[in-house]
XYZ file of C-alpha atoms in Angstrom:
631
model
C -20.937 -5.752 -24.014
C -22.186 -2.080 -24.778
C -21.181 0.287 -22.332
C -24.781 1.986 -22.345
C -26.120 -1.420 -21.587
C -23.879 -1.695 -18.208
C -25.084 1.829 -17.349
C -28.726 0.549 -17.625
C -27.897 -2.631 -15.856
C -26.314 -0.836 -12.898
C -29.414 1.556 -12.835
C -31.810 -1.238 -12.776
C -29.657 -2.874 -9.867
C -29.628 0.295 -7.843
C -33.399 0.545 -8.492
C -33.762 -3.005 -7.035
C -31.743 -1.974 -3.762
C -34.162 0.560 -2.859
C -36.261 0.168 0.064
C -38.865 2.706 1.792
C -41.344 1.808 4.457
C -42.625 3.228 7.597
C -40.663 3.450 10.904
C -42.670 0.651 12.237
C -41.480 -1.513 9.061
C -38.058 -0.161 9.683
C -37.903 -1.954 13.308
C -38.997 -5.131 12.031
C -36.373 -5.007 9.404
C -33.737 -4.460 12.280
C -34.865 -7.659 13.759
C -33.873 -9.531 10.577
C -30.573 -7.704 10.200
C -29.451 -5.800 13.260
C -26.167 -4.921 11.737
C -28.205 -2.316 9.520
C -28.132 0.071 12.747
C -24.169 0.212 12.914
C -22.377 3.356 13.622
C -20.151 5.021 11.074
C -17.007 3.584 12.370
C -18.397 0.235 12.424
C -19.148 0.349 8.806
C -15.937 1.260 7.772
C -14.196 -1.391 9.606
C -16.736 -4.313 8.615
C -16.067 -2.885 5.026
C -12.274 -3.580 5.587
C -12.639 -6.569 7.300
C -15.379 -8.317 4.614
C -12.936 -7.351 1.880
C -10.752 -10.254 3.404
C -7.595 -10.422 5.584
C -4.497 -12.661 5.092
C -1.521 -12.864 7.358
C 2.092 -12.925 6.037
C 5.200 -13.380 8.328
C 3.233 -12.008 11.358
C 1.711 -8.872 9.796
C -2.243 -8.589 8.641
C -2.764 -7.859 5.164
C -6.188 -6.427 4.364
C -7.125 -7.150 0.894
C -9.114 -4.158 0.595
C -6.371 -1.928 0.185
C -3.989 -4.474 -2.192
C -3.230 -3.568 -5.839
C -3.491 0.292 -4.599
C -1.236 0.678 -1.696
C 2.102 -1.091 -1.625
C 4.449 -1.778 0.877
C 2.433 0.083 3.763
C 1.036 -3.480 5.233
C 2.563 -2.464 8.752
C 1.090 1.004 8.806
C -2.160 -0.285 7.460
C -2.302 -2.806 10.149
C -1.672 -0.300 12.757
C -4.374 1.878 11.345
C -7.085 -0.796 11.429
C -6.098 -2.446 14.671
C -5.569 0.864 16.580
C -8.177 2.715 15.454
C -10.866 1.615 13.171
C -11.212 -1.610 15.086
C -11.580 -0.175 18.634
C -13.791 2.755 17.472
C -16.141 -0.146 15.938
C -16.512 -1.333 19.415
C -17.681 2.004 20.610
C -14.349 2.669 22.490
C -13.177 6.253 23.054
C -10.894 6.439 20.043
C -13.892 6.901 17.965
C -14.136 10.282 19.443
C -11.108 11.263 18.116
C -10.284 12.973 14.449
C -7.927 10.661 12.302
C -4.830 12.535 11.247
C -2.780 10.639 8.671
C 0.714 12.049 8.910
C 3.433 11.536 6.297
C 5.657 12.844 3.269
C 4.411 13.874 0.125
C 3.331 11.253 -2.302
C 3.302 8.725 0.417
C -0.154 7.241 -0.184
C -2.498 9.382 2.246
C -4.627 10.734 -0.290
C -4.757 7.577 -2.096
C -5.736 5.730 1.335
C -8.433 8.507 1.895
C -9.958 8.081 -1.729
C -10.133 4.238 -1.409
C -12.243 4.485 2.007
C -14.768 7.037 0.025
C -15.108 4.998 -2.900
C -15.183 1.753 -0.608
C -18.030 3.219 1.471
C -20.095 4.207 -1.783
C -19.724 0.580 -3.013
C -20.221 -1.135 0.292
C -23.647 0.911 0.741
C -24.768 -1.044 -2.153
C -24.156 -4.284 -0.282
C -26.766 -6.177 2.078
C -23.971 -5.687 4.974
C -23.281 -2.156 4.246
C -26.889 -0.839 3.645
C -27.726 2.728 5.334
C -31.333 3.482 6.106
C -32.215 7.237 6.910
C -35.512 9.488 7.684
C -36.814 9.956 4.368
C -36.480 13.745 3.417
C -34.043 14.484 5.811
C -30.756 16.683 4.354
C -28.523 15.008 6.961
C -29.685 11.469 6.261
C -30.415 11.192 9.904
C -30.390 7.641 11.783
C -34.262 6.884 12.414
C -33.620 5.242 15.695
C -33.039 8.990 16.966
C -36.965 8.935 16.957
C -37.006 6.810 19.908
C -37.511 8.873 22.962
C -34.685 8.898 25.500
C -36.566 7.473 28.293
C -37.389 4.418 26.192
C -33.872 3.759 24.739
C -32.662 1.561 27.495
C -36.073 -0.705 26.840
C -34.981 -0.690 23.248
C -31.434 -1.989 23.855
C -32.747 -4.881 25.806
C -35.071 -5.669 23.090
C -33.174 -5.156 19.974
C -29.672 -5.229 21.754
C -28.887 -1.802 19.892
C -27.819 1.129 21.557
C -29.076 4.566 20.389
C -26.721 7.847 20.765
C -27.873 10.982 19.388
C -30.837 13.557 19.256
C -33.486 13.955 16.793
C -32.506 17.440 14.641
C -34.524 20.269 14.935
C -35.646 19.946 11.575
C -36.859 16.313 12.096
C -38.573 17.111 15.480
C -40.721 19.741 13.436
C -41.659 17.432 10.938
C -42.585 14.572 13.560
C -45.160 17.119 14.736
C -46.318 18.763 11.863
C -46.266 15.747 9.104
C -46.827 12.979 11.231
C -48.905 14.049 14.248
C -46.245 13.130 16.742
C -46.942 9.265 15.464
C -43.310 8.001 15.570
C -44.397 4.540 13.884
C -45.488 6.716 10.609
C -42.361 8.454 10.024
C -41.145 7.203 6.653
C -37.677 5.704 6.196
C -35.779 5.048 3.000
C -32.648 3.294 2.275
C -29.842 5.547 1.099
C -26.538 4.970 -0.781
C -23.267 6.769 -0.127
C -22.235 9.435 -2.931
C -19.540 11.895 -2.939
C -20.891 13.605 -5.971
C -24.489 13.809 -4.503
C -23.104 14.815 -1.241
C -24.998 12.099 0.419
C -22.898 10.442 3.585
C -19.453 11.563 2.297
C -18.147 14.980 2.412
C -14.845 16.839 1.744
C -13.886 20.039 3.041
C -10.825 21.983 1.694
C -9.670 25.554 3.156
C -9.489 28.443 0.892
C -8.676 31.889 1.700
C -9.516 32.510 5.539
C -10.796 35.711 4.728
C -13.226 34.999 2.571
C -14.184 31.375 3.595
C -17.643 31.008 5.715
C -18.017 28.625 8.703
C -21.325 27.890 6.590
C -19.117 25.516 4.225
C -19.170 23.320 7.604
C -22.383 23.675 9.232
C -24.857 25.228 6.693
C -26.715 28.540 6.701
C -29.652 30.328 6.985
C -31.597 30.694 3.752
C -32.897 34.366 4.043
C -35.266 34.299 1.246
C -37.577 32.218 3.579
C -37.284 34.010 6.889
C -40.545 35.988 5.489
C -42.236 32.898 4.775
C -41.231 31.025 8.061
C -40.820 34.386 10.237
C -37.536 33.376 12.325
C -34.352 32.481 11.946
C -34.532 30.013 14.550
C -37.200 28.013 12.199
C -35.271 24.913 10.948
C -36.989 25.108 7.568
C -35.495 28.270 6.884
C -31.969 26.607 7.623
C -29.854 25.057 4.784
C -28.514 21.776 6.317
C -25.881 21.725 3.449
C -22.639 22.059 5.075
C -19.894 19.325 4.791
C -20.625 18.099 8.582
C -24.238 17.922 7.647
C -23.881 16.002 4.520
C -21.221 13.817 5.557
C -23.397 12.513 8.407
C -23.710 8.471 8.723
C -20.425 8.223 6.636
C -17.224 10.147 6.710
C -15.462 13.566 5.977
C -11.986 14.382 4.443
C -10.679 17.420 5.948
C -7.966 18.482 3.486
C -5.168 20.396 4.791
C -6.725 20.709 8.255
C -4.036 22.154 10.061
C -3.915 25.149 7.649
C -7.205 25.834 8.463
C -8.389 29.102 10.508
C -9.039 28.372 14.334
C -12.759 29.245 14.065
C -13.247 26.350 11.520
C -11.804 23.594 13.991
C -13.457 24.782 16.848
C -16.672 22.867 15.722
C -14.544 19.845 15.717
C -14.030 19.753 19.475
C -17.944 19.133 20.381
C -18.454 16.993 17.289
C -15.631 14.346 18.008
C -15.904 14.214 21.654
C -19.882 14.647 22.220
C -20.912 13.628 18.613
C -22.609 16.778 18.014
C -22.000 20.302 16.621
C -23.677 23.752 16.830
C -25.448 25.450 13.699
C -27.452 28.321 13.600
C -29.737 29.230 16.425
C -30.668 25.467 17.122
C -29.827 22.892 19.597
C -26.937 21.149 19.287
C -27.224 18.727 16.413
C -25.979 15.251 16.508
C -23.903 13.757 13.831
C -22.183 10.355 13.329
C -19.153 10.224 10.985
C -15.521 9.844 10.535
C -13.274 12.630 10.020
C -10.289 11.863 8.535
C -7.589 14.543 7.944
C -4.127 14.316 6.517
C -0.686 16.440 6.733
C 3.003 16.266 6.491
C 5.183 16.132 9.521
C 6.323 19.977 9.231
C 2.956 21.290 9.594
C 2.179 18.758 12.369
C 5.186 19.904 14.539
C 4.183 23.583 13.901
C 0.441 22.951 14.833
C 1.578 20.883 18.175
C 3.882 23.890 18.908
C 1.194 25.929 19.212
C -0.535 26.037 22.790
C -3.810 27.534 21.642
C -4.083 23.839 19.868
C -4.125 21.714 22.687
C -7.680 21.172 23.231
C -7.839 20.104 19.577
C -4.622 18.214 19.689
C -5.919 15.952 22.516
C -8.926 15.050 20.233
C -6.522 13.908 17.336
C -5.360 10.350 16.631
C -1.903 10.711 14.523
C -1.435 7.803 12.357
C 2.186 7.858 10.495
C 1.957 6.831 6.960
C 5.655 6.451 6.136
C 6.939 5.807 2.623
C 7.290 2.253 1.395
C 10.635 0.623 2.376
C 10.435 -2.403 0.166
C 12.112 -2.130 -3.296
C 9.850 -5.095 -4.923
C 6.796 -2.925 -3.723
C 8.073 0.482 -4.670
C 8.556 -1.256 -8.423
C 4.974 -2.216 -8.211
C 3.982 1.479 -7.525
C 5.791 2.556 -10.514
C 4.094 -0.234 -12.917
C 0.811 1.114 -11.389
C 1.763 4.786 -12.363
C 2.792 4.062 -15.717
C -0.165 1.628 -16.298
C -2.249 4.588 -15.629
C -0.728 6.798 -18.028
C -0.453 7.239 -21.961
C 3.145 5.973 -22.094
C 2.266 2.393 -21.071
C 2.892 0.962 -24.700
C 6.594 1.806 -24.442
C 8.767 -0.868 -23.488
C 10.628 -0.828 -20.253
C 13.430 -3.307 -20.159
C 13.468 -6.029 -17.381
C 14.871 -4.583 -14.012
C 14.783 -0.738 -15.292
C 11.979 -0.132 -12.288
C 13.621 -2.519 -10.246
C 16.886 -0.614 -10.029
C 15.056 2.818 -10.075
C 13.087 1.653 -6.703
C 16.449 0.363 -5.211
C 17.949 4.132 -5.776
C 14.599 5.528 -4.067
C 14.578 2.928 -1.124
C 18.387 3.842 -0.464
C 17.417 7.352 -0.222
C 14.557 6.591 2.598
C 16.818 4.331 4.484
C 18.683 5.433 7.432
C 22.347 4.187 8.048
C 22.188 1.121 10.101
C 23.878 1.437 13.843
C 25.038 -2.176 13.572
C 28.462 -2.203 12.156
C 27.993 -5.833 10.394
C 24.930 -4.123 8.194
C 25.282 -1.908 5.439
C 22.321 0.006 3.579
C 22.077 -2.555 0.760
C 22.059 -5.473 3.332
C 19.118 -3.453 4.992
C 17.131 -2.850 1.929
C 17.483 -6.651 1.171
C 16.333 -7.445 4.489
C 13.331 -5.187 4.417
C 12.253 -6.620 1.233
C 12.002 -10.117 2.576
C 15.212 -11.538 0.937
C 17.234 -13.920 2.796
C 20.904 -12.523 3.882
C 23.526 -14.981 5.500
C 23.638 -14.533 9.069
C 20.590 -12.484 9.676
C 17.029 -13.593 10.713
C 13.781 -11.852 11.593
C 14.723 -10.687 15.074
C 17.279 -8.766 13.472
C 15.014 -7.293 11.084
C 12.901 -5.956 14.182
C 16.038 -4.645 15.728
C 16.601 -2.708 12.671
C 13.200 -1.330 12.608
C 13.300 -0.135 16.327
C 16.512 1.601 15.645
C 14.838 4.665 13.677
C 11.019 4.837 14.429
C 10.789 7.599 12.292
C 12.440 5.775 9.055
C 10.579 6.236 5.777
C 9.534 9.652 6.751
C 11.917 11.348 4.035
C 13.713 10.380 1.138
C 12.885 10.485 -2.435
C 8.921 10.575 -3.428
C 7.434 7.992 -6.265
C 6.361 11.324 -8.230
C 9.945 12.450 -8.677
C 11.185 8.978 -9.969
C 7.808 8.499 -12.516
C 8.438 12.083 -13.618
C 12.178 11.221 -14.351
C 10.992 8.124 -16.226
C 8.673 9.902 -18.259
C 11.254 12.462 -19.083
C 13.303 9.538 -20.474
C 10.677 8.392 -22.553
C 9.914 11.406 -24.143
C 13.657 12.681 -24.501
C 14.588 9.262 -25.866
C 11.802 9.042 -28.425
C 12.326 5.179 -29.012
C 9.739 2.380 -28.147
C 12.281 1.222 -25.505
C 13.904 2.262 -22.384
C 16.389 0.624 -19.839
C 17.715 0.984 -16.265
C 20.741 3.128 -17.543
C 18.524 5.676 -19.303
C 16.333 6.155 -15.869
C 19.527 6.059 -13.716
C 21.037 8.978 -15.898
C 17.620 10.967 -15.890
C 17.510 10.645 -11.982
C 20.954 12.140 -11.660
C 20.196 14.886 -14.159
C 16.873 15.753 -12.333
C 18.696 16.019 -8.799
C 19.792 19.326 -9.594
C 16.608 20.833 -10.553
C 14.609 19.339 -7.292
C 14.209 22.245 -5.178
C 14.125 20.467 -1.910
C 17.603 18.667 -2.343
C 20.651 20.442 -0.660
C 24.061 20.039 -2.179
C 24.775 17.678 0.986
C 21.896 15.340 0.104
C 22.549 15.634 -3.781
C 26.167 14.076 -3.184
C 24.563 11.237 -0.888
C 22.148 10.724 -3.320
C 24.708 10.463 -6.067
C 26.306 7.723 -4.260
C 22.971 5.997 -3.928
C 22.786 6.309 -7.777
C 26.182 4.563 -8.130
C 25.127 1.658 -5.561
C 22.214 1.265 -7.683
C 24.153 1.168 -10.877
C 26.586 -1.563 -9.274
C 23.519 -3.830 -8.606
C 22.434 -3.336 -12.362
C 25.966 -4.219 -13.356
C 25.534 -7.714 -11.487
C 21.947 -8.082 -12.618
C 22.866 -7.423 -16.182
C 25.854 -9.920 -16.315
C 23.918 -12.644 -14.828
C 21.004 -11.957 -17.178
C 23.220 -12.215 -20.237
C 25.425 -15.215 -18.657
C 21.993 -17.130 -18.094
C 21.104 -16.466 -21.520
C 24.265 -17.972 -22.869
C 23.844 -21.267 -20.752
C 22.234 -23.577 -23.037
C 19.641 -25.202 -21.192
C 20.429 -23.481 -18.136
C 18.345 -25.129 -15.605
C 19.481 -28.450 -16.889
C 22.923 -27.825 -16.579
C 22.649 -26.479 -13.122
C 20.676 -29.430 -12.039
C 23.235 -31.794 -13.403
C 26.198 -29.763 -11.625
C 24.169 -29.815 -8.309
C 23.624 -33.544 -8.405
C 27.244 -34.255 -8.933
C 28.207 -31.915 -6.146
C 25.586 -33.494 -3.579
C 26.856 -37.031 -4.619
C 30.562 -35.757 -3.658
C 29.284 -34.109 -0.418
C 27.378 -37.301 0.719
C 30.227 -39.519 0.114
C 32.756 -36.898 1.797
C 30.441 -36.668 5.071
C 29.898 -40.511 5.259
C 33.374 -40.904 4.451
C 32.608 -43.371 1.685
C 33.906 -43.558 -2.194
C 32.027 -43.010 -5.234
C 31.652 -45.415 -8.129
C 32.762 -44.170 -11.461
C 29.896 -44.709 -13.933
C 32.233 -45.615 -16.892
C 34.759 -47.674 -15.389
C 32.836 -48.993 -12.375
C 36.083 -48.189 -10.119
C 35.525 -46.709 -6.372
C 36.865 -43.104 -6.412
C 37.523 -40.437 -3.633
C 35.088 -37.599 -3.668
C 36.129 -34.737 -6.090
C 37.422 -32.110 -3.674
C 38.377 -29.765 -6.682
C 34.667 -29.822 -7.991
C 33.521 -29.297 -4.554
C 35.634 -26.364 -3.397
C 35.207 -24.746 -7.017
C 31.767 -24.458 -6.248
C 31.942 -23.480 -2.408
C 34.438 -20.697 -3.333
C 32.023 -18.775 -5.593
C 29.895 -17.975 -2.159
C 33.019 -17.524 -0.037
C 32.966 -20.857 1.886
C 36.390 -20.827 3.547
C 38.761 -24.072 3.795
C 37.748 -24.176 7.637
C 34.014 -23.765 6.649
C 33.628 -26.415 4.308
C 32.933 -29.338 6.726
C 30.074 -27.360 8.276
C 28.600 -26.151 4.968
C 28.593 -29.749 3.380
C 27.031 -30.944 6.637
C 24.517 -28.316 6.644
C 23.222 -29.075 3.211
C 22.961 -33.111 4.102
C 20.824 -32.072 7.020
C 18.641 -29.910 4.862
C 18.230 -32.833 2.207
C 17.211 -35.189 5.430
C 14.780 -32.713 6.372
C 13.067 -32.631 3.184
C 12.833 -36.444 2.924
C 11.400 -36.551 6.147
C 8.684 -34.124 5.278
C 8.075 -36.103 1.848
C 9.415 -33.205 -0.163
C 12.063 -33.416 -3.130
C 15.421 -31.491 -2.391
C 15.713 -29.643 -5.700
C 17.987 -27.011 -7.142
C 15.653 -24.034 -5.589
C 15.767 -25.952 -2.169
C 18.996 -24.019 -0.920
C 19.223 -20.687 -1.410
C 23.256 -20.404 -0.839
C 23.988 -23.508 -2.815
C 21.786 -22.279 -5.873
C 23.677 -19.086 -5.973
C 27.155 -20.990 -5.769
C 25.862 -23.327 -8.391
C 24.827 -20.159 -10.854
C 27.970 -18.587 -10.260
C 30.375 -21.524 -11.029
C 28.200 -22.057 -14.338
C 28.576 -18.437 -15.180
C 32.280 -18.426 -14.157
C 33.035 -21.453 -16.584
C 31.217 -19.327 -19.338
C 32.559 -15.918 -18.757
C 35.408 -15.666 -21.491
C 32.799 -17.284 -24.039
C 30.613 -14.595 -23.250
C 33.237 -11.632 -23.164
C 34.416 -12.668 -26.741
C 31.044 -13.346 -28.196
C 29.587 -9.855 -27.164
C 32.496 -7.753 -27.345
C 33.529 -8.659 -31.149
C 32.916 -5.649 -33.406
C 32.887 -8.133 -36.562
C 31.566 -11.230 -35.352
C 32.436 -14.585 -37.181
C 29.361 -16.791 -38.191
C 29.504 -18.886 -35.293
C 29.520 -16.093 -32.904
C 26.651 -14.290 -34.851
C 24.752 -17.424 -34.464
C 25.545 -17.593 -30.696
C 24.350 -13.784 -30.299
C 21.160 -14.296 -32.419
C 20.444 -17.208 -30.262
C 21.001 -15.411 -26.881
C 19.193 -12.575 -28.048
C 16.225 -14.981 -28.795
C 16.577 -16.205 -25.620
C 16.490 -12.868 -23.660
C 13.082 -11.891 -25.663
C 11.225 -15.176 -25.285
C 12.317 -16.219 -21.568
C 13.257 -12.828 -20.144
C 10.985 -10.136 -21.277
C 13.145 -7.960 -23.502
C 12.700 -6.744 -26.958
C 14.881 -6.780 -29.827
C 16.313 -3.144 -29.022
C 16.679 -3.815 -25.126
C 18.368 -7.278 -25.753
C 21.029 -5.879 -27.732
C 21.771 -2.993 -25.727
C 22.123 -5.149 -22.818
C 24.591 -7.493 -24.793
C 26.663 -4.337 -25.809
C 26.725 -3.195 -22.303
C 27.653 -6.401 -20.661
C 30.238 -6.745 -23.599
C 31.667 -3.482 -22.293
C 31.604 -4.497 -18.568
C 33.266 -7.717 -19.073
C 36.359 -6.058 -21.209
C 37.141 -3.506 -18.639
């Protein structure tokens, strides 16, 4: 569809949503749709809830944040459940500034931008519709027109609580334009827009010496004083500060803790009482969510200053640490690359995965438990099964360091190094080794990395390299196995037949001769030894496999190659061990014969068709694995 046609359709749709009527009409609308009168905090919470909620391993996942924020499910659940939900229920937390605290490039700004864009879209829906007094620069809630002495009666009839007072400007308009007839005041539907400064504001501090408080609260229009005769006439005041314009929605307070103190004084009454002082007027009511963000160093400096105690008590701090899941970090890189102009460059499989491993290792803290190393911890955090550990162990690990994830390498550094690799290599393909090399070279140029940190990070690059070596060997060995899944299935079925006979103390029947034979102990041990099952532990392992098969059968499920992680790993390693010499000879031969060349071409084709490589990266992988196997 033509883009201009889409623009026209959007304009027409928005026009259909417009509504205008008297206050009496608005009250009738409230009877049909009481949710229209919801508070700013309630609107944000309902927006998040309406986008959908799923639950994974005891953690709520809010679909609103999916595809943009990765690996922050626990932090986001805490944010919604400890701030937005109770604030929507009018509990005291709504009288607090929400301060997102976390390391650079950790997702704080992305989160705030998502909330702002989300509110813009939500105000176009029926559930998120917002109505205001027509012509009001602050988009004031029409219910402020109800006199205080009638608000109890209104609550009994409509079930809606009213908070806030009519602004000075609308009080004057009510008398002068409508003759005090509240029912005749015009009400219109408004749509949030940061660009049009409707319901969404952003305040960014500049030079404290030159910045005016009017940026927050509006200012006197001196050109109209001669006309209206007084600075206290609301018509002579421009209600165009960020606090005015963000009314009914949200305001982002960028770098709040770097602000001059006088800019923060207004937030004291706004958060606690829901109003602020502007010009020579009575307190002006405002219903808005104030979100600020900062890093840990600035926050520590802020709370150490006794002058800030009053404001500190009106802040709810939500830590937004770095993601600690390697698979989710990989998704962050994919997203950033897709948004760039290098998205057409071929990135070999596992390249971003290996980069993500290095990044996560820099963010993790050394476990206090002796039987867990950093690699195991990384796998556990990523949801992988590690022998001898369960969910309780993961929870215990997370409790060891409450501030884990607040330091380490940020995603921007990694993307910068990947970009540097792409530009420098000047080929249509990069691999994991290219990126690891670039990450290593960039450590010297990183301003915040000390000599001690650099040494530690070099060790993490080595760990990531070892992981990649294993991945590369497995990838090539898989590609060498003809009909890999079929071979694995056959080997597993053979193993299970022997295990069943062993556990039941029975014999097997030879398929060719029909004679009864003892279970093949040599075959079973050759598979079990691949995953370190000792002679003493073999009986327990075999019985556990049989119990798992029985459990599957009871549930009407079929036990297959993927039903037992450790057994699958053992089968894979056994197949690979049998093939190792073939792979070694074929990949390392400088002048392969015709048969070897045919095998190599078949492997390259399989790497391209089934594993996601291109011709360049597949051949680079083969050469690298050949060198590994010849060491």
